């Protein structure tokens, strides 16, 4: 298989190192100069969204392999989907602010030879951390470009040795209603759960993200550990994972359970298959005024189309 990262023109190593981040004062000055542009997006960083409110804001001139610039740190950390906290995208960062992410363990088991519960420190130490710039395309037709850090899900799965009966991977988010007010809603079946076919899980693009922009994940982005599957709609990228299970049958997923006609198991980005309530042909990149056409597999077809040669992508949406 070709290495998809070879073609990234500006590697995320060019993300400004911490010591030369804009100071908060410089950032506010720059933000002032860019007021016109900032008004175009509901997600421009407000002072309250800056990390810790006193820390300098990480900045980056990096682009993805299609030449699109990464979204600002403020965009990525202030416009989120995380229903365990709230359904209001612009309030997630506030509601999640005091979520406890240490200590944290991830139980990896099911149909494996070597089940193991990993501390988050072991995952950071024992698995090769990489930086990768990925597009995130939400099913609601907005998108962002995010410089993630993390390690491949494949490297973790190989360590626990899936048996030949394992065909799918099931993921589970933490259940902690005392800190996650959304989990008191009886409308959703908590904990949030998601799934991938084993070959999707083993694909080199599939990442377990531990941070972004050179910083550890913040709660609103799924701290300390979240999945990133860049060719699928964002809801597959489950946050704050505590359990990963190798299973024989296709696992249930939160959104598929609630509305199977709207959210399929595959959820591959597909401009030709509309959501029953809206078109998926175009998207609004956060920070841009005009919509842009959506790309099959979110533009990662070269790396993943081979996984679906025998699958009808219209009925398996
Ligand atoms: N994971 C959990 N546990 N709960 C959620 O509500 N929302 C999903 C996904 N992972 C969600 C989740 C959806 S719909 C999207 S679009 C992405 O997270 C958003 O990720 P972001 O906020 O980091 O951009």
mmCIF file of C-alpha atoms and ligand atoms in Angstrom:
data_model
loop_
_atom_site.group_PDB
_atom_site.id
_atom_site.type_symbol
_atom_site.label_atom_id
_atom_site.label_comp_id
_atom_site.label_asym_id
_atom_site.label_seq_id
_atom_site.Cartn_x
_atom_site.Cartn_y
_atom_site.Cartn_z
ATOM 1 C CA UNK A 1 0.000 0.000 0.000
ATOM 2 C CA UNK A 2 1.202 3.536 -0.742
ATOM 3 C CA UNK A 3 2.099 5.728 2.200
ATOM 4 C CA UNK A 4 -0.645 8.406 2.244
ATOM 5 C CA UNK A 5 1.481 10.734 4.311
ATOM 6 C CA UNK A 6 4.268 11.023 1.764
ATOM 7 C CA UNK A 7 2.120 13.403 -0.236
ATOM 8 C CA UNK A 8 1.399 15.838 2.619
ATOM 9 C CA UNK A 9 3.195 18.979 1.381
ATOM 10 C CA UNK A 10 3.678 20.644 4.734
ATOM 11 C CA UNK A 11 4.184 18.131 7.504
ATOM 12 C CA UNK A 12 2.700 18.791 10.853
ATOM 13 C CA UNK A 13 6.255 18.993 12.205
ATOM 14 C CA UNK A 14 6.002 22.500 10.808
ATOM 15 C CA UNK A 15 3.342 23.313 13.344
ATOM 16 C CA UNK A 16 4.890 26.160 15.263
ATOM 17 C CA UNK A 17 6.889 24.800 18.166
ATOM 18 C CA UNK A 18 5.630 25.734 21.586
ATOM 19 C CA UNK A 19 8.365 28.244 22.337
ATOM 20 C CA UNK A 20 7.470 30.385 19.347
ATOM 21 C CA UNK A 21 3.698 30.278 19.743
ATOM 22 C CA UNK A 22 2.163 33.697 19.541
ATOM 23 C CA UNK A 23 1.899 35.256 22.950
ATOM 24 C CA UNK A 24 -1.664 35.795 24.067
ATOM 25 C CA UNK A 25 -1.290 39.582 23.512
ATOM 26 C CA UNK A 26 0.044 39.069 19.979
ATOM 27 C CA UNK A 27 -2.765 36.637 19.315
ATOM 28 C CA UNK A 28 -5.409 39.112 20.433
ATOM 29 C CA UNK A 29 -3.774 41.758 18.207
ATOM 30 C CA UNK A 30 -3.793 39.374 15.232
ATOM 31 C CA UNK A 31 -7.387 38.415 15.997
ATOM 32 C CA UNK A 32 -8.276 42.111 15.989
ATOM 33 C CA UNK A 33 -6.748 42.562 12.533
ATOM 34 C CA UNK A 34 -8.672 39.559 11.313
ATOM 35 C CA UNK A 35 -12.018 40.677 12.710
ATOM 36 C CA UNK A 36 -13.684 40.609 9.273
ATOM 37 C CA UNK A 37 -12.740 36.989 8.697
ATOM 38 C CA UNK A 38 -13.647 36.036 12.247
ATOM 39 C CA UNK A 39 -17.179 37.309 11.764
ATOM 40 C CA UNK A 40 -17.688 34.774 9.002
ATOM 41 C CA UNK A 41 -17.580 31.882 11.408
ATOM 42 C CA UNK A 42 -19.574 31.106 14.469
ATOM 43 C CA UNK A 43 -16.560 29.224 15.761
ATOM 44 C CA UNK A 44 -13.935 31.929 16.015
ATOM 45 C CA UNK A 45 -12.088 31.525 19.302
ATOM 46 C CA UNK A 46 -13.407 33.687 22.082
ATOM 47 C CA UNK A 47 -11.132 34.592 24.981
ATOM 48 C CA UNK A 48 -13.011 32.024 27.077
ATOM 49 C CA UNK A 49 -12.097 29.267 24.620
ATOM 50 C CA UNK A 50 -8.368 29.858 24.724
ATOM 51 C CA UNK A 51 -6.590 27.030 26.516
ATOM 52 C CA UNK A 52 -6.593 27.769 30.224
ATOM 53 C CA UNK A 53 -7.458 31.342 29.284
ATOM 54 C CA UNK A 54 -3.850 32.373 29.949
ATOM 55 C CA UNK A 55 -1.822 29.942 27.852
ATOM 56 C CA UNK A 56 -0.543 31.030 24.443
ATOM 57 C CA UNK A 57 -2.652 29.722 21.595
ATOM 58 C CA UNK A 58 -0.951 27.201 19.290
ATOM 59 C CA UNK A 59 -0.904 28.339 15.682
ATOM 60 C CA UNK A 60 -0.093 26.481 12.489
ATOM 61 C CA UNK A 61 0.453 27.164 8.791
ATOM 62 C CA UNK A 62 0.197 23.476 7.919
ATOM 63 C CA UNK A 63 -2.094 22.142 5.202
ATOM 64 C CA UNK A 64 -3.579 18.756 4.448
ATOM 65 C CA UNK A 65 -2.494 16.752 1.394
ATOM 66 C CA UNK A 66 -5.083 18.593 -0.736
ATOM 67 C CA UNK A 67 -3.503 21.932 0.187
ATOM 68 C CA UNK A 68 -6.280 23.014 2.564
ATOM 69 C CA UNK A 69 -5.134 24.879 5.673
ATOM 70 C CA UNK A 70 -5.725 23.386 9.102
ATOM 71 C CA UNK A 71 -8.473 24.984 11.139
ATOM 72 C CA UNK A 72 -7.446 27.206 14.008
ATOM 73 C CA UNK A 73 -6.994 25.731 17.476
ATOM 74 C CA UNK A 74 -9.917 27.900 18.540
ATOM 75 C CA UNK A 75 -12.233 26.437 15.865
ATOM 76 C CA UNK A 76 -11.284 22.872 16.720
ATOM 77 C CA UNK A 77 -11.751 23.289 20.469
ATOM 78 C CA UNK A 78 -14.871 25.478 20.514
ATOM 79 C CA UNK A 79 -17.248 23.861 17.965
ATOM 80 C CA UNK A 80 -17.797 20.263 18.997
ATOM 81 C CA UNK A 81 -20.199 17.367 19.052
ATOM 82 C CA UNK A 82 -20.166 15.601 22.398
ATOM 83 C CA UNK A 83 -23.688 14.648 23.441
ATOM 84 C CA UNK A 84 -22.583 13.399 26.868
ATOM 85 C CA UNK A 85 -22.114 17.067 27.782
ATOM 86 C CA UNK A 86 -24.627 18.983 25.662
ATOM 87 C CA UNK A 87 -26.129 18.988 22.181
ATOM 88 C CA UNK A 88 -25.120 22.667 21.783
ATOM 89 C CA UNK A 89 -21.863 22.586 19.797
ATOM 90 C CA UNK A 90 -20.713 25.932 21.096
ATOM 91 C CA UNK A 91 -21.278 25.020 24.749
ATOM 92 C CA UNK A 92 -19.436 21.682 24.823
ATOM 93 C CA UNK A 93 -16.065 23.248 25.697
ATOM 94 C CA UNK A 94 -17.627 25.040 28.676
ATOM 95 C CA UNK A 95 -19.651 22.049 29.917
ATOM 96 C CA UNK A 96 -16.685 19.669 29.571
ATOM 97 C CA UNK A 97 -14.159 21.972 31.218
ATOM 98 C CA UNK A 98 -13.806 20.061 34.499
ATOM 99 C CA UNK A 99 -14.139 16.531 33.115
ATOM 100 C CA UNK A 100 -11.634 14.254 34.911
ATOM 101 C CA UNK A 101 -9.253 12.535 32.497
ATOM 102 C CA UNK A 102 -6.664 11.182 34.933
ATOM 103 C CA UNK A 103 -6.285 8.430 35.940
ATOM 104 C CA UNK A 104 -7.540 6.702 32.746
ATOM 105 C CA UNK A 105 -7.442 3.116 31.579
ATOM 106 C CA UNK A 106 -8.540 1.414 28.359
ATOM 107 C CA UNK A 107 -9.594 -2.230 28.505
ATOM 108 C CA UNK A 108 -8.782 -4.112 25.281
ATOM 109 C CA UNK A 109 -10.266 -7.610 25.130
ATOM 110 C CA UNK A 110 -12.858 -9.913 23.617
ATOM 111 C CA UNK A 111 -11.644 -12.288 20.898
ATOM 112 C CA UNK A 112 -7.915 -11.787 21.515
ATOM 113 C CA UNK A 113 -5.069 -13.938 22.817
ATOM 114 C CA UNK A 114 -3.604 -11.273 25.068
ATOM 115 C CA UNK A 115 -6.307 -9.114 26.669
ATOM 116 C CA UNK A 116 -4.891 -6.166 28.549
ATOM 117 C CA UNK A 117 -5.947 -3.044 30.395
ATOM 118 C CA UNK A 118 -3.664 -0.180 29.412
ATOM 119 C CA UNK A 119 -3.030 2.966 31.429
ATOM 120 C CA UNK A 120 -3.058 6.051 29.230
ATOM 121 C CA UNK A 121 0.619 6.620 30.145
ATOM 122 C CA UNK A 122 1.500 3.180 28.696
ATOM 123 C CA UNK A 123 -0.357 3.963 25.491
ATOM 124 C CA UNK A 124 1.625 7.180 25.120
ATOM 125 C CA UNK A 125 4.900 5.447 25.890
ATOM 126 C CA UNK A 126 4.566 2.061 24.196
ATOM 127 C CA UNK A 127 2.951 2.972 20.880
ATOM 128 C CA UNK A 128 4.631 5.122 18.233
ATOM 129 C CA UNK A 129 3.142 8.600 18.333
ATOM 130 C CA UNK A 130 2.736 10.366 14.996
ATOM 131 C CA UNK A 131 1.316 13.660 13.773
ATOM 132 C CA UNK A 132 -1.255 13.457 10.988
ATOM 133 C CA UNK A 133 -3.431 16.103 9.368
ATOM 134 C CA UNK A 134 -6.928 14.766 8.684
ATOM 135 C CA UNK A 135 -10.178 16.228 7.413
ATOM 136 C CA UNK A 136 -13.141 15.627 9.732
ATOM 137 C CA UNK A 137 -16.487 15.662 7.878
ATOM 138 C CA UNK A 138 -19.514 15.730 10.113
ATOM 139 C CA UNK A 139 -22.764 14.112 8.978
ATOM 140 C CA UNK A 140 -24.376 17.524 9.533
ATOM 141 C CA UNK A 141 -22.311 18.752 6.542
ATOM 142 C CA UNK A 142 -19.697 20.902 8.230
ATOM 143 C CA UNK A 143 -16.026 20.027 8.169
ATOM 144 C CA UNK A 144 -12.635 20.937 9.600
ATOM 145 C CA UNK A 145 -8.980 20.062 8.995
ATOM 146 C CA UNK A 146 -7.281 18.914 12.199
ATOM 147 C CA UNK A 147 -3.631 18.183 12.987
ATOM 148 C CA UNK A 148 -3.956 15.142 15.262
ATOM 149 C CA UNK A 149 -1.315 13.314 17.253
ATOM 150 C CA UNK A 150 -1.737 9.691 18.164
ATOM 151 C CA UNK A 151 -0.913 6.129 17.207
ATOM 152 C CA UNK A 152 -2.502 3.658 14.814
ATOM 153 C CA UNK A 153 -5.323 1.497 16.129
ATOM 154 C CA UNK A 154 -3.628 -1.348 14.202
ATOM 155 C CA UNK A 155 -0.550 -1.146 16.445
ATOM 156 C CA UNK A 156 -2.693 -1.551 19.567
ATOM 157 C CA UNK A 157 -4.775 -4.383 18.096
ATOM 158 C CA UNK A 158 -1.654 -6.266 16.996
ATOM 159 C CA UNK A 159 -0.364 -6.091 20.577
ATOM 160 C CA UNK A 160 -3.410 -7.980 21.907
ATOM 161 C CA UNK A 161 -3.422 -10.531 19.044
ATOM 162 C CA UNK A 162 -6.976 -10.819 17.659
ATOM 163 C CA UNK A 163 -8.062 -14.452 17.153
ATOM 164 C CA UNK A 164 -9.287 -15.694 13.760
ATOM 165 C CA UNK A 165 -12.903 -15.359 15.006
ATOM 166 C CA UNK A 166 -12.567 -11.597 15.459
ATOM 167 C CA UNK A 167 -14.324 -9.782 12.590
ATOM 168 C CA UNK A 168 -15.304 -6.420 14.098
ATOM 169 C CA UNK A 169 -14.090 -3.970 16.736
ATOM 170 C CA UNK A 170 -16.459 -2.393 19.240
ATOM 171 C CA UNK A 171 -15.623 0.819 21.116
ATOM 172 C CA UNK A 172 -17.187 2.288 24.238
ATOM 173 C CA UNK A 173 -17.037 5.772 25.798
ATOM 174 C CA UNK A 174 -16.835 6.235 29.554
ATOM 175 C CA UNK A 175 -20.147 6.255 31.466
ATOM 176 C CA UNK A 176 -19.932 8.892 34.169
ATOM 177 C CA UNK A 177 -23.273 10.727 34.482
ATOM 178 C CA UNK A 178 -22.107 12.679 37.535
ATOM 179 C CA UNK A 179 -19.655 14.527 35.272
ATOM 180 C CA UNK A 180 -21.497 14.157 31.962
ATOM 181 C CA UNK A 181 -24.941 15.720 32.324
ATOM 182 C CA UNK A 182 -26.065 14.566 28.865
ATOM 183 C CA UNK A 183 -25.863 10.956 30.064
ATOM 184 C CA UNK A 184 -28.912 11.667 32.249
ATOM 185 C CA UNK A 185 -30.994 11.977 29.065
ATOM 186 C CA UNK A 186 -33.067 8.816 28.599
ATOM 187 C CA UNK A 187 -33.330 9.557 24.865
ATOM 188 C CA UNK A 188 -29.897 8.053 24.115
ATOM 189 C CA UNK A 189 -28.640 4.635 25.029
ATOM 190 C CA UNK A 190 -25.494 5.268 27.042
ATOM 191 C CA UNK A 191 -22.628 4.607 27.006
ATOM 192 C CA UNK A 192 -21.891 5.880 23.468
ATOM 193 C CA UNK A 193 -20.715 2.940 21.400
ATOM 194 C CA UNK A 194 -19.294 2.572 17.909
ATOM 195 C CA UNK A 195 -17.854 -0.112 15.692
ATOM 196 C CA UNK A 196 -15.616 -0.840 12.729
ATOM 197 C CA UNK A 197 -15.026 -3.872 10.569
ATOM 198 C CA UNK A 198 -11.656 -5.412 11.500
ATOM 199 C CA UNK A 199 -10.058 -4.486 8.154
ATOM 200 C CA UNK A 200 -11.203 -0.867 8.592
ATOM 201 C CA UNK A 201 -9.772 -0.884 12.095
ATOM 202 C CA UNK A 202 -6.456 -2.257 10.833
ATOM 203 C CA UNK A 203 -6.178 0.324 8.026
ATOM 204 C CA UNK A 204 -3.181 2.581 8.472
ATOM 205 C CA UNK A 205 -5.360 5.728 8.368
ATOM 206 C CA UNK A 206 -7.292 4.725 11.485
ATOM 207 C CA UNK A 207 -5.839 6.602 14.423
ATOM 208 C CA UNK A 208 -6.262 6.678 18.184
ATOM 209 C CA UNK A 209 -5.686 10.366 18.831
ATOM 210 C CA UNK A 210 -4.073 11.546 22.051
ATOM 211 C CA UNK A 211 -3.680 15.211 21.138
ATOM 212 C CA UNK A 212 -3.838 17.950 18.558
ATOM 213 C CA UNK A 213 -1.786 21.012 17.681
ATOM 214 C CA UNK A 214 1.065 19.716 19.841
ATOM 215 C CA UNK A 215 -1.166 19.715 22.948
ATOM 216 C CA UNK A 216 -2.800 16.787 24.751
ATOM 217 C CA UNK A 217 -6.485 16.335 23.857
ATOM 218 C CA UNK A 218 -8.853 18.640 25.696
ATOM 219 C CA UNK A 219 -12.107 17.177 27.069
ATOM 220 C CA UNK A 220 -14.334 18.577 24.299
ATOM 221 C CA UNK A 221 -12.253 16.759 21.663
ATOM 222 C CA UNK A 222 -12.449 13.423 23.476
ATOM 223 C CA UNK A 223 -9.625 13.457 26.017
ATOM 224 C CA UNK A 224 -7.650 11.534 26.750
ATOM 225 C CA UNK A 225 -8.117 9.088 23.845
ATOM 226 C CA UNK A 226 -10.493 9.215 20.855
ATOM 227 C CA UNK A 227 -10.805 7.416 17.567
ATOM 228 C CA UNK A 228 -10.250 9.197 14.234
ATOM 229 C CA UNK A 229 -11.493 7.488 11.051
ATOM 230 C CA UNK A 230 -10.983 10.188 8.430
ATOM 231 C CA UNK A 231 -12.957 8.654 5.540
ATOM 232 C CA UNK A 232 -16.125 8.245 7.614
ATOM 233 C CA UNK A 233 -18.618 10.762 8.989
ATOM 234 C CA UNK A 234 -17.469 12.229 12.282
ATOM 235 C CA UNK A 235 -19.880 10.251 14.474
ATOM 236 C CA UNK A 236 -17.724 7.128 14.002
ATOM 237 C CA UNK A 237 -14.833 8.933 15.729
ATOM 238 C CA UNK A 238 -15.861 8.010 19.274
ATOM 239 C CA UNK A 239 -14.438 10.062 22.152
ATOM 240 C CA UNK A 240 -13.038 9.307 25.623
ATOM 241 C CA UNK A 241 -12.713 5.566 24.986
ATOM 242 C CA UNK A 242 -12.505 3.167 27.953
ATOM 243 C CA UNK A 243 -13.190 -0.140 26.221
ATOM 244 C CA UNK A 244 -12.174 -1.765 22.922
ATOM 245 C CA UNK A 245 -13.553 -5.211 22.230
ATOM 246 C CA UNK A 246 -12.854 -7.632 19.355
ATOM 247 C CA UNK A 247 -16.116 -9.354 18.395
ATOM 248 C CA UNK A 248 -17.472 -11.788 15.803
ATOM 249 C CA UNK A 249 -20.698 -9.959 14.859
ATOM 250 C CA UNK A 250 -21.312 -6.410 13.650
ATOM 251 C CA UNK A 251 -21.697 -4.398 16.867
ATOM 252 C CA UNK A 252 -24.558 -2.038 17.676
ATOM 253 C CA UNK A 253 -23.781 1.680 17.468
ATOM 254 C CA UNK A 254 -25.516 4.539 19.282
ATOM 255 C CA UNK A 255 -26.682 6.437 16.188
ATOM 256 C CA UNK A 256 -27.621 3.354 14.179
ATOM 257 C CA UNK A 257 -29.766 2.155 17.102
ATOM 258 C CA UNK A 258 -31.630 5.465 17.357
ATOM 259 C CA UNK A 259 -32.197 6.114 13.642
ATOM 260 C CA UNK A 260 -31.089 3.246 11.392
ATOM 261 C CA UNK A 261 -32.477 4.937 8.265
ATOM 262 C CA UNK A 262 -30.318 8.026 8.925
ATOM 263 C CA UNK A 263 -27.066 6.601 10.298
ATOM 264 C CA UNK A 264 -25.680 3.424 8.802
ATOM 265 C CA UNK A 265 -22.955 1.219 10.235
ATOM 266 C CA UNK A 266 -20.509 2.119 7.455
ATOM 267 C CA UNK A 267 -21.006 5.912 7.428
ATOM 268 C CA UNK A 268 -18.462 6.386 4.641
ATOM 269 C CA UNK A 269 -18.471 9.992 3.416
ATOM 270 C CA UNK A 270 -20.435 9.761 0.163
ATOM 271 C CA UNK A 271 -21.666 12.816 -1.752
ATOM 272 C CA UNK A 272 -24.001 10.575 -3.814
ATOM 273 C CA UNK A 273 -25.954 9.191 -0.851
ATOM 274 C CA UNK A 274 -27.975 11.848 0.916
ATOM 275 C CA UNK A 275 -28.980 11.842 4.536
ATOM 276 C CA UNK A 276 -32.795 11.469 4.482
ATOM 277 C CA UNK A 277 -33.156 15.032 5.768
ATOM 278 C CA UNK A 278 -30.414 16.842 3.821
ATOM 279 C CA UNK A 279 -27.946 16.565 0.950
ATOM 280 C CA UNK A 280 -24.432 15.246 1.516
ATOM 281 C CA UNK A 281 -23.162 16.612 -1.821
ATOM 282 C CA UNK A 282 -21.475 19.657 -0.292
ATOM 283 C CA UNK A 283 -20.112 20.826 3.039
ATOM 284 C CA UNK A 284 -19.275 24.004 4.912
ATOM 285 C CA UNK A 285 -15.643 24.105 5.970
ATOM 286 C CA UNK A 286 -15.663 25.899 9.320
ATOM 287 C CA UNK A 287 -14.093 29.329 8.754
ATOM 288 C CA UNK A 288 -15.104 29.525 5.069
ATOM 289 C CA UNK A 289 -18.052 31.372 3.591
ATOM 290 C CA UNK A 290 -18.803 29.253 0.518
ATOM 291 C CA UNK A 291 -19.760 25.605 0.572
ATOM 292 C CA UNK A 292 -17.414 23.177 -1.134
ATOM 293 C CA UNK A 293 -18.209 19.873 -2.876
ATOM 294 C CA UNK A 294 -17.828 16.815 -0.662
ATOM 295 C CA UNK A 295 -15.475 14.053 -1.764
ATOM 296 C CA UNK A 296 -16.170 10.318 -1.836
ATOM 297 C CA UNK A 297 -14.467 8.750 1.210
ATOM 298 C CA UNK A 298 -13.712 12.351 2.263
ATOM 299 C CA UNK A 299 -10.896 12.348 -0.328
ATOM 300 C CA UNK A 300 -9.150 9.235 1.052
ATOM 301 C CA UNK A 301 -10.389 6.904 -1.716
ATOM 302 C CA UNK A 302 -6.914 5.946 -2.879
ATOM 303 C CA UNK A 303 -6.222 4.436 0.521
ATOM 304 C CA UNK A 304 -9.609 2.901 1.382
ATOM 305 C CA UNK A 305 -11.767 2.281 -1.728
ATOM 306 C CA UNK A 306 -10.288 -1.243 -1.924
ATOM 307 C CA UNK A 307 -12.026 -2.138 1.349
ATOM 308 C CA UNK A 308 -15.430 -1.796 -0.312
ATOM 309 C CA UNK A 309 -15.109 -3.320 -3.788
ATOM 310 C CA UNK A 310 -17.763 -5.948 -2.987
ATOM 311 C CA UNK A 311 -20.097 -3.624 -1.110
ATOM 312 C CA UNK A 312 -23.081 -1.674 -2.441
ATOM 313 C CA UNK A 313 -22.324 1.750 -0.988
ATOM 314 C CA UNK A 314 -25.914 2.942 -1.457
ATOM 315 C CA UNK A 315 -27.606 0.277 0.655
ATOM 316 C CA UNK A 316 -24.608 0.063 3.000
ATOM 317 C CA UNK A 317 -24.537 3.806 3.844
HETATM 318 N N1 LIG B 1 -18.139 10.562 20.830
HETATM 319 C C1 LIG B 1 -18.923 10.570 21.928
HETATM 320 N N2 LIG B 1 -18.610 9.797 22.966
HETATM 321 N N3 LIG B 1 -20.029 11.356 22.010
HETATM 322 C C2 LIG B 1 -20.426 12.149 20.961
HETATM 323 O O1 LIG B 1 -21.470 12.843 21.069
HETATM 324 N N4 LIG B 1 -19.958 12.875 18.671
HETATM 325 C C3 LIG B 1 -19.422 12.411 17.380
HETATM 326 C C4 LIG B 1 -17.921 12.110 17.482
HETATM 327 N N5 LIG B 1 -17.626 11.349 18.680
HETATM 328 C C5 LIG B 1 -19.624 12.137 19.784
HETATM 329 C C6 LIG B 1 -18.453 11.348 19.768
HETATM 330 C C7 LIG B 1 -19.661 13.346 16.300
HETATM 331 S S1 LIG B 1 -21.267 13.450 15.752
HETATM 332 C C8 LIG B 1 -18.660 14.076 15.721
HETATM 333 S S2 LIG B 1 -18.961 15.025 14.332
HETATM 334 C C9 LIG B 1 -17.294 14.090 16.271
HETATM 335 O O2 LIG B 1 -17.191 13.343 17.477
HETATM 336 C C10 LIG B 1 -16.885 15.516 16.547
HETATM 337 O O3 LIG B 1 -15.556 15.583 16.995
HETATM 338 P P1 LIG B 1 -14.933 16.994 17.414
HETATM 339 O O4 LIG B 1 -15.875 17.664 18.366
HETATM 340 O O5 LIG B 1 -13.602 16.710 18.032
HETATM 341 O O6 LIG B 1 -14.803 17.800 16.138
#
